[in-house]
């Protein structure tokens, strides 16, 4: 069975895309910690939401979703 050969960045992605993913994960984690406190600390949750939104904006700006394709060129 033949393996698919990826050219260019392929499934690995560009470093800027991985930075955007890292920022999104950090924001999601911070927001989750804020919600898990008893009682919830809402300002920590909203800071996490803001960080997540900033990471998503970076991902959109650098066209992160174009890093991976299943089409053969």
JSON list of C-alpha atoms in Angstrom, two decimals:
[
{"chain": "A", "resi": 1, "resn": "UNK", "atom": "CA", "xyz": [0.00, 0.00, 0.00]},
{"chain": "A", "resi": 2, "resn": "UNK", "atom": "CA", "xyz": [1.40, 3.38, -1.00]},
{"chain": "A", "resi": 3, "resn": "UNK", "atom": "CA", "xyz": [1.94, 6.06, 1.59]},
{"chain": "A", "resi": 4, "resn": "UNK", "atom": "CA", "xyz": [0.73, 9.60, 0.85]},
{"chain": "A", "resi": 5, "resn": "UNK", "atom": "CA", "xyz": [3.66, 11.94, 0.35]},
{"chain": "A", "resi": 6, "resn": "UNK", "atom": "CA", "xyz": [3.17, 15.44, 1.76]},
{"chain": "A", "resi": 7, "resn": "UNK", "atom": "CA", "xyz": [5.10, 18.27, 0.22]},
{"chain": "A", "resi": 8, "resn": "UNK", "atom": "CA", "xyz": [5.75, 21.70, 1.65]},
{"chain": "A", "resi": 9, "resn": "UNK", "atom": "CA", "xyz": [4.57, 22.15, 5.21]},
{"chain": "A", "resi": 10, "resn": "UNK", "atom": "CA", "xyz": [2.06, 19.30, 5.10]},
{"chain": "A", "resi": 11, "resn": "UNK", "atom": "CA", "xyz": [0.76, 17.98, 8.38]},
{"chain": "A", "resi": 12, "resn": "UNK", "atom": "CA", "xyz": [3.62, 19.54, 10.32]},
{"chain": "A", "resi": 13, "resn": "UNK", "atom": "CA", "xyz": [2.46, 23.12, 9.88]},
{"chain": "A", "resi": 14, "resn": "UNK", "atom": "CA", "xyz": [4.37, 26.36, 10.09]},
{"chain": "A", "resi": 15, "resn": "UNK", "atom": "CA", "xyz": [5.86, 27.63, 13.34]},
{"chain": "A", "resi": 16, "resn": "UNK", "atom": "CA", "xyz": [3.47, 30.63, 13.39]},
{"chain": "A", "resi": 17, "resn": "UNK", "atom": "CA", "xyz": [0.55, 28.22, 13.24]},
{"chain": "A", "resi": 18, "resn": "UNK", "atom": "CA", "xyz": [1.89, 26.22, 16.16]},
{"chain": "A", "resi": 19, "resn": "UNK", "atom": "CA", "xyz": [2.35, 29.47, 18.08]},
{"chain": "A", "resi": 20, "resn": "UNK", "atom": "CA", "xyz": [-1.33, 30.25, 17.50]},
{"chain": "A", "resi": 21, "resn": "UNK", "atom": "CA", "xyz": [-2.30, 26.76, 18.72]},
{"chain": "A", "resi": 22, "resn": "UNK", "atom": "CA", "xyz": [-0.13, 27.19, 21.81]},
{"chain": "A", "resi": 23, "resn": "UNK", "atom": "CA", "xyz": [-1.75, 30.56, 22.62]},
{"chain": "A", "resi": 24, "resn": "UNK", "atom": "CA", "xyz": [-5.24, 29.05, 22.19]},
{"chain": "A", "resi": 25, "resn": "UNK", "atom": "CA", "xyz": [-4.42, 26.13, 24.49]},
{"chain": "A", "resi": 26, "resn": "UNK", "atom": "CA", "xyz": [-2.94, 28.45, 27.14]},
{"chain": "A", "resi": 27, "resn": "UNK", "atom": "CA", "xyz": [-6.02, 30.69, 27.03]},
{"chain": "A", "resi": 28, "resn": "UNK", "atom": "CA", "xyz": [-8.36, 27.71, 27.23]},
{"chain": "A", "resi": 29, "resn": "UNK", "atom": "CA", "xyz": [-6.42, 26.34, 30.22]},
{"chain": "A", "resi": 30, "resn": "UNK", "atom": "CA", "xyz": [-6.48, 29.68, 32.06]},
{"chain": "A", "resi": 31, "resn": "UNK", "atom": "CA", "xyz": [-10.22, 30.03, 31.45]},
{"chain": "A", "resi": 32, "resn": "UNK", "atom": "CA", "xyz": [-10.80, 26.48, 32.65]},
{"chain": "A", "resi": 33, "resn": "UNK", "atom": "CA", "xyz": [-8.86, 27.10, 35.85]},
{"chain": "A", "resi": 34, "resn": "UNK", "atom": "CA", "xyz": [-10.95, 30.20, 36.49]},
{"chain": "A", "resi": 35, "resn": "UNK", "atom": "CA", "xyz": [-14.14, 28.17, 36.13]},
{"chain": "A", "resi": 36, "resn": "UNK", "atom": "CA", "xyz": [-12.91, 25.34, 38.34]},
{"chain": "A", "resi": 37, "resn": "UNK", "atom": "CA", "xyz": [-12.33, 27.60, 41.34]},
{"chain": "A", "resi": 38, "resn": "UNK", "atom": "CA", "xyz": [-14.99, 27.48, 44.02]},
{"chain": "A", "resi": 39, "resn": "UNK", "atom": "CA", "xyz": [-16.63, 29.97, 43.60]},
{"chain": "A", "resi": 40, "resn": "UNK", "atom": "CA", "xyz": [-15.63, 30.66, 39.98]},
{"chain": "A", "resi": 41, "resn": "UNK", "atom": "CA", "xyz": [-13.26, 33.59, 39.55]},
{"chain": "A", "resi": 42, "resn": "UNK", "atom": "CA", "xyz": [-14.86, 35.25, 36.57]},
{"chain": "A", "resi": 43, "resn": "UNK", "atom": "CA", "xyz": [-12.10, 37.69, 35.76]},
{"chain": "A", "resi": 44, "resn": "UNK", "atom": "CA", "xyz": [-9.64, 34.80, 35.28]},
{"chain": "A", "resi": 45, "resn": "UNK", "atom": "CA", "xyz": [-12.18, 33.07, 33.04]},
{"chain": "A", "resi": 46, "resn": "UNK", "atom": "CA", "xyz": [-12.60, 36.21, 30.91]},
{"chain": "A", "resi": 47, "resn": "UNK", "atom": "CA", "xyz": [-8.83, 36.75, 30.67]},
{"chain": "A", "resi": 48, "resn": "UNK", "atom": "CA", "xyz": [-8.58, 33.18, 29.38]},
{"chain": "A", "resi": 49, "resn": "UNK", "atom": "CA", "xyz": [-11.34, 33.90, 26.86]},
{"chain": "A", "resi": 50, "resn": "UNK", "atom": "CA", "xyz": [-9.45, 36.98, 25.67]},
{"chain": "A", "resi": 51, "resn": "UNK", "atom": "CA", "xyz": [-6.20, 35.05, 25.27]},
{"chain": "A", "resi": 52, "resn": "UNK", "atom": "CA", "xyz": [-8.05, 32.32, 23.37]},
{"chain": "A", "resi": 53, "resn": "UNK", "atom": "CA", "xyz": [-9.63, 34.92, 21.08]},
{"chain": "A", "resi": 54, "resn": "UNK", "atom": "CA", "xyz": [-6.23, 36.51, 20.46]},
{"chain": "A", "resi": 55, "resn": "UNK", "atom": "CA", "xyz": [-4.79, 33.12, 19.50]},
{"chain": "A", "resi": 56, "resn": "UNK", "atom": "CA", "xyz": [-7.72, 32.47, 17.18]},
{"chain": "A", "resi": 57, "resn": "UNK", "atom": "CA", "xyz": [-7.22, 35.88, 15.56]},
{"chain": "A", "resi": 58, "resn": "UNK", "atom": "CA", "xyz": [-3.53, 35.07, 15.04]},
{"chain": "A", "resi": 59, "resn": "UNK", "atom": "CA", "xyz": [-4.48, 31.72, 13.50]},
{"chain": "A", "resi": 60, "resn": "UNK", "atom": "CA", "xyz": [-6.93, 33.44, 11.17]},
{"chain": "A", "resi": 61, "resn": "UNK", "atom": "CA", "xyz": [-4.42, 36.15, 10.24]},
{"chain": "A", "resi": 62, "resn": "UNK", "atom": "CA", "xyz": [-1.68, 33.66, 9.33]},
{"chain": "A", "resi": 63, "resn": "UNK", "atom": "CA", "xyz": [-4.12, 31.39, 7.43]},
{"chain": "A", "resi": 64, "resn": "UNK", "atom": "CA", "xyz": [-3.44, 28.49, 9.76]},
{"chain": "A", "resi": 65, "resn": "UNK", "atom": "CA", "xyz": [-6.00, 26.19, 8.12]},
{"chain": "A", "resi": 66, "resn": "UNK", "atom": "CA", "xyz": [-4.08, 26.27, 4.82]},
{"chain": "A", "resi": 67, "resn": "UNK", "atom": "CA", "xyz": [-1.14, 24.40, 6.40]},
{"chain": "A", "resi": 68, "resn": "UNK", "atom": "CA", "xyz": [-2.73, 20.99, 5.91]},
{"chain": "A", "resi": 69, "resn": "UNK", "atom": "CA", "xyz": [-4.26, 19.60, 2.80]},
{"chain": "A", "resi": 70, "resn": "UNK", "atom": "CA", "xyz": [-5.18, 16.11, 1.71]},
{"chain": "A", "resi": 71, "resn": "UNK", "atom": "CA", "xyz": [-5.05, 17.02, -1.98]},
{"chain": "A", "resi": 72, "resn": "UNK", "atom": "CA", "xyz": [-2.15, 15.68, -3.98]},
{"chain": "A", "resi": 73, "resn": "UNK", "atom": "CA", "xyz": [-0.34, 18.33, -6.02]}
]
